[in-house]
């Protein structure tokens, strides 16, 4: 078995993306992107829709490979790892998908038990205890026998979170966890992400375009746009940034470096210039 | 010229699709070997794929056998050969209609369900979630279904044929006055276990392989939207039906020359 | 459906399928438990085999005891060489048995009918049936009929 490929990394960084280039077919997405996720922290990756934030999570999880550049997770190069190493690393990662992605044929309990049963040989009694523990953490122990179709969006997301931390991973990735939730559920998720990160000593990556919620729990923020990192820093640093791009995004301003009007020919000539057919 | 270009583009797209399907098959077969260790998953799929297709197969088999007897009698009686009705019904079923019709019914009922199920799992990111949980969806989702489809088909075809023969008996003997003993004996004289029944089973194994392969691949390859899944389901039914009919011609000319 | 019921149903399904297959093979087809053992082969030469085909039945006293396994041309005698595959339990065919090509019914398929002789030694694998009667060819029959009528003169 070939040795695991290690890169020269900063030990305080859990994930490093260096000089990453990527395009979807002919559309360029990233150009020479550099990003570092520090251990033990909640790092938010924010940016406008379509900037490729979720793609970054796919790089970290090894589901996509950049055209060039390096993706390193806990010292292991993702893009050159063999399948076995990749799977071994994924067991130490948890991921919360945007639409929860619960297995529809399984109950809440069985969903959370799934990774435990697949990857360990623990006796059923122990599995049950572990599942109940995780469900208790997210406040859904009483819903253990519900089917995913019977859950509300917020509850489903909480179950997905319990499933993501079932094997006590070193890192959890959240893909747009705040989208489409009512204020109460939103508050619950926001609190849970922070709690889970601190209680279990994990590292969290939160991809979101929700500035307020993202900044409320993040220790560090990366702002992505135009194929690269626009700015990064603590939430306070970004709030006080004088870059117009950062200001427009953080303040939710409708017009600025990202224009309000989609590129179009001159308005007056389009209105009056056309000959009636 | 534009239509020629679009034809060429369509052909290239189709060939690329087949290439993807071939690659998919090699992964699926490797996964099938691995999934034998967890046969419980296969058993579960045997139920949803095999057992639940049973009803339509049995009912259709009965009706097909009855129609065969009706039509067969009408033609044979003109030659004074109605005593051969049992043979005609049995041969038609074992050699052709059993394997082919079962495969078509299977494609419509179980094949489309497989495609929709897997396509929906892809669209709701369940397959991606499994990958991120370090569970290979090929092993966990695709391989059990593939194996179950392949194993179910000959069993269903055999039951279709048997029920069809019985249906033929009901109409031929019960309705049209053919002698029961003659019905069975003409059959036993003319139907060869090796040439006819065995070859028919080989056909249904081949059909089972192809139909299940198409169904599972289209689901796995579907565009992860509701429209994409619906299109994939249609492609499964149409594609596997055409494949079955085409392969039937090839196999028949090889086996029964 | 709980696990046990599921497995039971699937087991029944598989059994039913295999059962159907077995029923087909034995009741509908001609597979029989007694078909074990190798058939032995004897040959016969015919001037004209008519519509005889491979796999046509070979009968004795009307009972099928084997099948035609091969039809070829005997180049030396310019006649058809028919190979008959006889089931092993019918091993008491005398060496002077004759073979005729007969038709089953009016429009039926042709088959080989054996007529036993009286010798005490029996046919074994590779032996030849010497006395044969070729198939009746319809054209010859009609020609013969017309010839006979013509010969019989313009009378009755």
XYZ file of C-alpha atoms in Angstrom:
690
model
C 0.000 0.000 0.000
C 1.507 3.288 -1.035
C 2.137 5.752 1.769
C -0.341 8.541 2.347
C 0.800 11.678 0.609
C 1.590 14.444 3.000
C 2.030 18.087 2.193
C 3.991 20.725 4.005
C 1.244 22.217 6.114
C 0.751 24.532 8.974
C -0.197 22.280 11.912
C -2.754 24.813 13.144
C -4.598 24.527 9.844
C -6.939 21.620 9.339
C -7.799 22.364 5.732
C -5.711 24.201 3.202
C -6.534 25.130 -0.352
C -3.558 26.408 -2.298
C -3.516 27.896 -5.811
C -6.725 26.179 -6.725
C -7.991 26.536 -10.301
C -11.352 25.138 -11.348
C -13.942 25.554 -14.066
C -17.303 23.938 -14.854
C -16.850 23.032 -18.502
C -15.898 26.322 -20.121
C -17.069 28.555 -17.278
C -14.189 29.472 -14.949
C -15.065 29.218 -11.268
C -11.853 29.686 -9.326
C -8.504 31.153 -10.213
C -5.545 30.802 -7.931
C -7.645 30.537 -4.819
C -5.995 30.265 -1.408
C -7.885 29.444 1.752
C -7.050 28.096 5.201
C -9.389 26.624 7.782
C -7.957 26.723 11.292
C -8.467 23.865 13.725
C -11.063 24.127 16.410
C -12.757 27.168 14.915
C -15.969 27.897 13.108
C -15.025 29.318 9.736
C -17.709 30.834 7.536
C -17.356 30.943 3.773
C -19.690 33.569 2.412
C -20.429 35.068 -0.940
C -23.117 35.770 -3.493
C -25.076 32.894 -5.113
C -23.227 31.046 -7.803
C -19.776 32.034 -6.612
C -18.876 28.405 -6.039
C -18.961 28.144 -2.253
C -20.503 24.693 -2.282
C -17.877 23.624 -4.779
C -15.266 24.386 -2.141
C -16.939 21.926 0.197
C -16.805 19.347 -2.588
C -13.068 19.945 -2.866
C -12.599 19.372 0.854
C -14.713 16.235 0.739
C -12.850 14.928 -2.266
C -15.925 14.722 -4.464
C -14.458 17.198 -6.936
C -10.846 17.712 -7.912
C -9.502 21.128 -8.895
C -7.776 21.503 -12.250
C -4.609 22.557 -10.512
C -3.574 23.420 -7.011
C -3.611 21.461 -3.762
C -6.343 20.582 -1.327
C -4.999 19.345 1.981
C -7.068 17.990 4.840
C -5.271 17.163 8.085
C -2.008 16.835 6.226
C -3.352 14.565 3.484
C -3.479 15.726 -0.111
C -7.047 15.140 -1.262
C -6.656 15.358 -4.999
C -4.044 12.650 -5.255
C -5.293 10.307 -2.571
C -6.355 6.797 -3.443
C -9.936 5.760 -2.914
C -9.213 3.846 0.279
C -7.459 6.834 1.863
C -10.232 9.106 0.702
C -12.855 6.936 2.368
C -10.789 6.671 5.526
C -10.605 10.450 5.686
C -14.315 10.860 5.013
C -15.116 8.783 8.071
C -13.616 11.618 10.066
C -15.703 14.251 8.311
C -19.334 15.057 8.738
C -21.425 16.921 6.195
C -24.767 18.618 6.493
C -26.408 19.007 3.104
C -28.640 21.877 2.144
C -31.735 19.724 1.981
C -30.706 17.418 4.799
C -30.341 14.429 2.441
C -31.814 12.019 4.978
C -32.258 8.478 3.710
C -35.954 8.386 2.999
C -36.468 4.688 3.659
C -35.045 4.884 7.168
C -36.462 6.364 10.346
C -34.756 9.175 12.227
C -33.104 6.649 14.514
C -31.899 4.488 11.648
C -30.574 7.509 9.778
C -28.370 8.510 12.673
C -27.386 4.900 13.283
C -26.453 4.406 9.629
C -22.808 5.555 9.746
C -22.276 3.803 13.074
C -23.591 0.511 11.768
C -21.735 0.774 8.481
C -18.329 1.545 9.943
C -18.207 -0.067 13.360
C -18.947 -3.470 14.802
C -20.481 -2.141 17.974
C -23.253 -4.194 19.569
C -26.767 -2.915 19.008
C -27.200 -1.768 22.592
C -24.194 0.486 22.287
C -25.346 1.768 18.923
C -28.709 2.665 20.440
C -27.024 4.568 23.252
C -24.853 6.507 20.827
C -27.789 7.403 18.605
C -29.885 8.540 21.539
C -26.966 10.633 22.738
C -26.657 12.443 19.416
C -30.408 12.909 19.138
C -30.522 14.309 22.650
C -27.844 16.805 21.670
C -29.994 18.164 18.871
C -33.161 17.929 20.926
C -34.925 15.258 18.862
C -34.652 12.138 20.990
C -38.451 11.939 21.128
C -38.749 11.906 17.345
C -36.579 8.832 16.923
C -39.226 6.739 15.175
C -40.457 9.406 12.776
C -39.819 8.997 9.066
C -38.047 11.835 7.220
C -41.223 12.691 5.328
C -42.915 13.446 8.639
C -40.333 16.010 9.710
C -40.337 19.747 9.175
C -37.383 21.329 7.412
C -35.791 22.481 10.624
C -36.206 19.121 12.329
C -34.814 17.291 9.319
C -31.769 19.487 9.387
C -31.228 18.748 13.045
C -31.431 15.018 12.402
C -28.934 15.435 9.578
C -26.661 17.224 12.020
C -26.967 14.396 14.522
C -26.075 11.985 11.713
C -23.106 14.117 10.659
C -21.614 13.940 14.159
C -22.513 10.294 14.781
C -18.925 9.115 14.499
C -17.494 12.123 16.389
C -15.702 13.544 13.365
C -12.846 15.988 13.510
C -14.661 18.355 11.160
C -18.204 19.159 10.077
C -19.136 21.000 6.881
C -22.429 22.854 6.628
C -23.860 23.652 3.191
C -26.264 26.600 3.553
C -27.641 25.490 6.921
C -29.759 28.599 7.479
C -31.630 28.641 4.181
C -35.386 28.336 4.271
C -35.878 28.138 8.008
C -38.319 29.976 10.228
C -36.785 32.245 12.891
C -37.089 29.717 15.691
C -35.537 26.834 13.747
C -32.872 29.218 12.522
C -32.029 30.172 16.063
C -31.838 26.508 17.026
C -29.456 25.628 14.205
C -27.274 28.657 14.832
C -26.923 27.730 18.472
C -26.351 24.034 17.682
C -23.539 24.667 15.234
C -21.648 26.670 17.809
C -22.440 24.267 20.648
C -21.475 21.170 18.735
C -18.246 22.740 17.610
C -17.198 23.750 21.091
C -18.543 20.752 23.005
C -16.916 18.191 20.733
C -13.762 20.203 20.015
C -14.358 20.079 16.284
C -13.647 22.319 13.362
C -16.628 23.650 11.443
C -16.907 25.093 7.962
C -20.149 26.934 7.327
C -21.008 27.895 3.757
C -23.745 30.508 3.748
C -24.907 33.735 2.210
C -26.674 34.712 5.392
C -24.406 37.468 6.644
C -26.033 38.098 9.992
C -26.264 34.489 11.139
C -22.920 33.550 9.648
C -21.107 36.354 11.402
C -22.863 35.662 14.690
C -21.220 32.277 15.092
C -18.066 32.432 12.994
C -14.612 32.926 14.424
C -13.269 33.671 10.958
C -14.874 34.599 7.664
C -13.860 34.210 4.029
C -15.685 36.267 1.428
C -15.634 34.660 -2.018
C -16.479 36.350 -5.280
C -15.314 36.671 -8.864
C -13.392 33.423 -8.711
C -11.246 34.311 -5.728
C -11.165 35.424 -2.107
C -12.320 39.036 -1.901
C -11.414 39.420 1.735
C -11.014 37.416 4.916
C -10.789 38.104 8.595
C -12.785 38.038 11.784
C -16.405 39.183 11.468
C -15.556 42.540 13.046
C -12.692 43.114 10.639
C -14.982 42.500 7.705
C -17.736 44.730 9.059
C -15.219 47.550 9.291
C -13.608 46.889 5.920
C -13.527 49.809 3.477
C -13.542 47.643 0.338
C -16.702 48.508 -1.649
C -17.211 44.851 -2.574
C -17.131 43.754 1.072
C -19.345 46.659 2.094
C -21.948 45.861 -0.518
C -22.152 42.206 0.520
C -22.042 42.697 4.270
C -24.564 45.531 4.115
C -26.848 43.910 1.615
C -26.703 46.935 -0.699
C -28.622 46.363 -3.937
C -26.204 48.260 -6.174
C -22.457 48.561 -6.068
C -19.558 46.537 -7.465
C -22.141 43.863 -8.225
C -24.461 45.945 -10.452
C -28.235 46.024 -10.101
C -28.918 45.966 -13.826
C -28.063 42.902 -15.850
C -25.968 44.009 -18.874
C -28.363 45.314 -21.561
C -28.296 47.698 -24.539
C -29.207 51.368 -24.062
C -32.703 51.692 -22.576
C -33.991 54.621 -24.629
C -32.838 53.252 -27.950
C -34.460 49.915 -27.148
C -37.757 51.608 -26.251
C -37.906 54.063 -29.176
C -35.473 52.685 -31.665
C -37.374 49.579 -32.788
C -39.419 49.954 -36.003
C -42.912 48.489 -35.693
C -43.087 45.254 -37.698
C -27.034 20.631 -43.464
C -28.177 21.578 -39.982
C -30.173 18.400 -39.608
C -27.139 16.342 -40.590
C -25.083 18.169 -37.989
C -27.644 17.609 -35.286
C -27.838 13.953 -36.266
C -24.094 13.688 -35.908
C -24.180 15.457 -32.576
C -26.929 13.153 -31.386
C -24.962 10.072 -32.413
C -21.867 11.302 -30.621
C -23.912 12.022 -27.513
C -25.410 8.543 -27.665
C -22.013 6.885 -28.007
C -20.654 8.860 -25.061
C -23.694 7.750 -23.103
C -22.997 4.115 -23.911
C -19.397 4.622 -22.878
C -20.562 5.945 -19.523
C -22.954 3.019 -19.236
C -20.132 0.577 -19.890
C -17.912 2.181 -17.277
C -20.810 2.145 -14.871
C -21.302 -1.572 -15.531
C -17.721 -2.414 -14.638
C -18.042 -0.566 -11.326
C -21.405 -2.158 -10.667
C -20.118 -5.682 -11.291
C -17.207 -5.139 -8.904
C -19.690 -3.886 -6.347
C -21.928 -6.912 -6.926
C -19.104 -9.228 -5.968
C -18.643 -7.246 -2.760
C -22.327 -7.082 -1.900
C -22.621 -10.862 -1.805
C -21.232 -10.619 1.696
C -24.259 -8.564 2.710
C -26.922 -10.679 1.118
C -29.596 -9.164 3.333
C -29.559 -6.090 1.116
C -30.149 -8.279 -1.934
C -33.009 -10.078 -0.215
C -34.672 -6.750 0.477
C -34.411 -5.790 -3.175
C -35.588 -9.208 -4.312
C -38.772 -8.354 -2.505
C -39.364 -4.930 -4.008
C -38.177 -5.924 -7.453
C -39.227 -9.541 -7.744
C -42.110 -10.237 -5.443
C -43.932 -7.023 -6.221
C -43.724 -7.684 -9.971
C -45.210 -11.118 -9.452
C -48.839 -10.074 -9.597
C -48.652 -8.352 -12.970
C -46.574 -11.209 -14.356
C -49.028 -13.892 -13.259
C -52.109 -12.034 -14.438
C -50.542 -11.203 -17.778
C -49.280 -14.750 -18.190
C -52.741 -16.093 -17.664
C -54.285 -13.794 -20.228
C -51.540 -14.355 -22.772
C -51.899 -18.103 -22.465
C -55.653 -17.858 -22.911
C -55.341 -15.660 -25.990
C -52.723 -17.968 -27.454
C -55.117 -20.882 -27.073
C -57.932 -18.952 -28.718
C -55.906 -17.761 -31.664
C -53.973 -20.963 -31.974
C -57.122 -23.031 -32.079
C -58.687 -20.817 -34.756
C -55.698 -21.331 -37.015
C -55.020 -24.996 -36.270
C -58.604 -26.109 -36.750
C -58.391 -25.154 -40.422
C -55.674 -27.773 -40.854
C -57.372 -30.332 -38.669
C -54.439 -29.994 -36.341
C -56.180 -28.749 -33.199
C -54.680 -31.671 -31.298
C -51.403 -29.785 -31.455
C -52.791 -26.828 -29.499
C -50.909 -27.731 -26.341
C -47.671 -27.869 -28.254
C -48.271 -24.535 -29.967
C -49.104 -22.767 -26.737
C -46.195 -24.299 -24.845
C -43.584 -23.683 -27.516
C -44.635 -20.095 -28.115
C -44.476 -19.390 -24.399
C -41.251 -21.165 -23.515
C -39.275 -19.993 -26.499
C -40.531 -16.458 -26.980
C -43.412 -14.936 -25.108
C -42.356 -16.081 -21.656
C -38.925 -14.457 -21.606
C -39.789 -11.475 -23.804
C -43.113 -10.420 -22.320
C -41.855 -10.931 -18.782
C -38.880 -8.726 -19.608
C -41.103 -6.006 -21.053
C -43.452 -6.125 -18.068
C -40.485 -6.080 -15.742
C -39.010 -3.073 -17.518
C -42.265 -1.206 -17.189
C -42.968 -2.016 -13.586
C -39.726 -2.768 -11.791
C -37.277 -1.090 -14.150
C -39.009 2.255 -14.069
C -39.352 2.021 -10.281
C -35.633 1.331 -9.921
C -34.730 4.287 -12.112
C -37.084 6.612 -10.273
C -35.850 5.450 -6.885
C -32.170 5.844 -7.635
C -32.734 9.069 -9.575
C -34.653 10.541 -6.675
C -31.915 9.542 -4.248
C -29.478 11.348 -6.497
C -31.685 14.437 -6.768
C -32.157 14.696 -2.997
C -28.399 14.280 -2.477
C -28.828 11.010 -0.590
C -26.178 9.364 -2.782
C -23.818 12.262 -2.129
C -24.527 12.009 1.599
C -23.605 8.330 1.497
C -20.369 9.138 -0.287
C -19.525 11.698 2.362
C -20.258 9.102 5.033
C -17.651 6.923 3.340
C -20.291 4.456 2.145
C -20.001 3.586 -1.524
C -23.460 4.069 -3.068
C -22.527 1.548 -5.766
C -22.230 -1.131 -3.111
C -25.070 -0.041 -0.911
C -27.693 1.063 -3.423
C -26.846 -0.048 -6.960
C -25.367 -3.530 -6.588
C -28.182 -5.112 -4.517
C -30.762 -3.854 -7.021
C -28.698 -5.069 -9.955
C -28.329 -8.542 -8.537
C -31.965 -8.737 -7.507
C -33.185 -7.809 -10.993
C -30.898 -10.317 -12.647
C -31.987 -13.141 -10.336
C -35.693 -12.325 -10.444
C -36.111 -12.362 -14.181
C -35.775 -16.093 -14.950
C -37.951 -16.936 -11.958
C -40.648 -14.563 -13.149
C -40.362 -15.839 -16.719
C -40.782 -19.427 -15.580
C -43.882 -18.521 -13.618
C -45.269 -16.535 -16.550
C -44.803 -19.508 -18.867
C -46.324 -21.971 -16.440
C -49.360 -19.809 -15.797
C -49.681 -19.221 -19.530
C -49.734 -22.944 -20.240
C -52.393 -23.370 -17.582
C -54.349 -20.481 -19.091
C -54.111 -22.171 -22.461
C -55.472 -25.322 -20.887
C -58.383 -23.421 -19.369
C -59.430 -22.047 -22.729
C -58.391 -24.921 -24.975
C -59.745 -27.750 -22.894
C -62.354 -25.962 -20.865
C -63.795 -23.763 -23.579
C -62.859 -25.102 -26.988
C -63.145 -28.820 -26.403
C -59.588 -29.993 -26.947
C -58.964 -33.185 -25.043
C -56.996 -32.612 -21.852
C -54.754 -35.619 -22.282
C -53.995 -34.647 -25.865
C -53.198 -31.089 -24.753
C -50.530 -32.247 -22.333
C -49.154 -35.097 -24.411
C -48.671 -33.034 -27.579
C -46.751 -30.653 -25.390
C -44.555 -33.288 -23.846
C -43.833 -34.815 -27.211
C -42.736 -31.594 -28.802
C -41.217 -29.393 -26.120
C -37.613 -30.243 -25.485
C -36.341 -29.392 -22.032
C -32.887 -28.525 -23.309
C -33.603 -26.784 -26.560
C -36.733 -24.925 -25.603
C -37.005 -24.438 -21.862
C -33.308 -24.088 -21.181
C -32.813 -21.663 -24.032
C -35.807 -19.693 -22.894
C -34.240 -19.372 -19.459
C -30.943 -18.257 -20.972
C -32.884 -15.566 -22.809
C -34.531 -14.330 -19.659
C -31.182 -14.229 -17.856
C -29.774 -12.069 -20.633
C -32.870 -9.874 -20.584
C -32.683 -9.586 -16.811
C -29.094 -8.440 -17.047
C -29.794 -5.839 -19.716
C -33.052 -4.450 -18.330
C -31.656 -4.101 -14.827
C -28.448 -2.567 -16.134
C -30.369 0.066 -18.112
C -32.735 0.798 -15.216
C -30.014 1.186 -12.626
C -27.710 3.179 -14.906
C -30.384 5.650 -16.007
C -31.256 6.319 -12.394
C -27.641 6.818 -11.400
C -26.950 9.006 -14.426
C -30.123 11.070 -14.250
C -30.028 14.850 -14.084
C -30.784 15.535 -10.412
C -34.020 17.422 -10.996
C -37.579 16.163 -11.043
C -37.705 16.603 -14.801
C -34.440 14.765 -15.179
C -35.686 11.809 -13.163
C -38.886 11.629 -15.170
C -36.938 11.653 -18.427
C -34.623 8.971 -17.100
C -37.579 6.771 -16.219
C -38.944 7.099 -19.732
C -35.529 6.290 -21.190
C -35.399 3.158 -19.062
C -38.706 1.805 -20.275
C -38.123 2.668 -23.920
C -34.461 1.726 -24.014
C -34.724 -1.588 -22.207
C -37.812 -2.587 -24.206
C -36.011 -1.966 -27.478
C -32.935 -3.760 -26.193
C -35.008 -6.775 -25.195
C -36.674 -7.009 -28.583
C -33.411 -6.549 -30.433
C -31.582 -9.097 -28.301
C -34.482 -11.488 -28.710
C -33.942 -11.494 -32.429
C -30.219 -12.093 -32.035
C -30.642 -14.847 -29.459
C -33.429 -16.563 -31.348
C -31.418 -16.702 -34.530
C -28.481 -18.119 -32.563
C -30.466 -20.669 -30.613
C -33.215 -21.833 -32.865
C -31.799 -21.948 -36.320
C -42.903 -5.342 6.710
C -40.543 -6.667 9.333
C -37.350 -8.490 8.531
C -38.566 -12.045 9.110
C -41.698 -11.700 7.017
C -39.686 -10.118 4.224
C -37.182 -12.938 4.117
C -39.933 -15.516 4.219
C -41.747 -13.922 1.286
C -38.597 -13.684 -0.771
C -37.774 -17.291 0.021
C -41.226 -18.378 -1.109
C -40.853 -16.316 -4.265
C -37.569 -17.974 -5.147
C -38.979 -21.440 -4.369
C -42.024 -20.746 -6.504
C -39.814 -19.669 -9.361
C -37.599 -22.713 -9.156
C -40.674 -24.899 -8.764
C -42.221 -23.387 -11.875
C -39.008 -24.037 -13.742
C -38.916 -27.643 -12.588
C -42.561 -28.166 -13.478
C -41.918 -26.754 -16.902
C -38.909 -28.945 -17.460
C -40.564 -32.151 -16.356
C -44.251 -31.757 -17.120
C -44.231 -29.506 -20.140
C -40.913 -30.588 -21.558
C -39.579 -34.045 -21.856
C -36.964 -34.040 -19.176
C -37.291 -37.219 -17.173
C -35.307 -38.588 -14.276
C -34.757 -41.706 -16.300
C -33.041 -39.778 -19.042
C -29.730 -40.390 -17.435
C -27.248 -42.536 -19.256
C -25.933 -42.067 -22.706
C -28.091 -42.928 -25.676
C -26.446 -45.229 -28.161
C -26.228 -44.510 -31.865
C -27.082 -46.657 -34.837
C -27.245 -45.629 -38.451
C -29.412 -46.408 -41.477
C -29.085 -45.631 -45.168
C -32.060 -44.306 -47.129
C -32.474 -43.534 -50.822
C -34.781 -40.681 -49.979
C -35.478 -39.234 -46.558
C -38.358 -37.072 -47.757
C -39.085 -34.439 -45.136
C -37.271 -36.124 -42.266
C -35.418 -33.693 -40.009
C -32.959 -33.959 -37.174
C -34.718 -34.457 -33.824
C -37.574 -36.337 -35.507
C -38.795 -39.190 -33.317
C -37.703 -42.811 -33.737
C -40.461 -45.228 -32.781
C -40.904 -48.920 -32.115
C -44.474 -50.217 -32.270
C -45.552 -46.566 -32.237
C -43.697 -45.764 -28.995
C -40.915 -43.185 -29.181
C -37.594 -44.748 -28.210
C -35.203 -42.146 -29.533
C -34.536 -39.316 -31.938
C -32.787 -38.681 -35.229
C -29.471 -37.167 -34.242
C -27.817 -36.543 -37.565
C -28.551 -36.606 -41.297
C -25.738 -36.639 -43.830
C -24.844 -37.818 -47.346
C -23.067 -41.117 -47.884
C -20.799 -40.144 -50.778
C -19.958 -43.662 -51.777
C -23.504 -44.860 -52.241
C -25.124 -41.496 -53.109
C -27.716 -42.045 -50.430
C -28.719 -40.416 -47.155
C -27.078 -41.608 -43.965
C -29.354 -41.105 -40.972
C -27.985 -41.447 -37.454
C -30.487 -42.556 -34.824
C -29.961 -41.892 -31.108
C -31.724 -44.619 -29.103
C -32.387 -44.374 -25.357
C -30.172 -46.782 -23.413
C -32.995 -48.790 -21.899
C -34.099 -50.027 -25.337
C -31.067 -52.166 -25.917
C -32.778 -55.241 -27.314
C -33.239 -54.331 -30.983
C -32.368 -57.370 -33.124
C -29.701 -56.850 -35.803
C -32.224 -57.498 -38.572
C -34.557 -54.703 -37.476
C -35.863 -52.613 -40.391
C -36.337 -48.853 -40.480
C -38.967 -46.954 -42.503
C -39.673 -43.296 -42.888
C -43.330 -42.752 -42.093
C -45.643 -39.784 -41.879
C -47.608 -38.965 -38.748
C -51.171 -38.274 -39.833
C -52.041 -36.712 -43.148
C -50.027 -33.517 -42.873
C -47.836 -34.528 -40.013
C -44.109 -34.474 -39.659
C -42.094 -37.490 -40.735
C -40.473 -39.927 -38.371
C -38.524 -43.182 -38.384
C -40.477 -46.307 -37.477
C -38.548 -49.431 -36.499
C -39.832 -52.927 -37.144
C -38.048 -55.575 -35.074
C -36.539 -58.629 -36.725
C -36.043 -62.104 -35.301
C -32.307 -62.465 -34.790
C -30.889 -63.218 -31.394
C -28.050 -60.665 -31.433
C -28.877 -57.063 -30.724
C -27.843 -53.746 -32.251
C -25.112 -51.926 -30.389
C -23.506 -48.511 -30.621
C -22.235 -47.862 -34.144
C -24.158 -50.664 -35.829
C -26.002 -50.277 -39.121
C -29.628 -51.116 -39.901
C -29.495 -52.863 -43.270
C -33.162 -53.092 -44.228
C -34.642 -49.662 -44.874
C -37.626 -48.191 -46.644
C -37.388 -44.670 -47.929
C -40.002 -41.984 -47.553
C -42.911 -41.871 -49.892
C -42.456 -38.962 -52.265
C -45.783 -37.523 -53.348
C -44.717 -36.830 -56.924
C -43.593 -40.436 -57.420
C -46.885 -41.616 -56.011
C -48.891 -39.452 -58.387
C -46.668 -40.449 -61.296
C -47.200 -44.105 -60.421
C -50.952 -43.609 -60.182
C -51.108 -41.956 -63.602
C -48.893 -44.652 -65.070
C -51.095 -47.376 -63.640
C -54.242 -45.765 -64.991
C -52.673 -45.326 -68.385
C -51.639 -48.985 -68.385
C -55.027 -50.139 -67.292
C -56.346 -48.700 -70.563
C -59.410 -46.612 -71.101
C -61.509 -48.966 -69.001
C -62.688 -48.754 -65.454
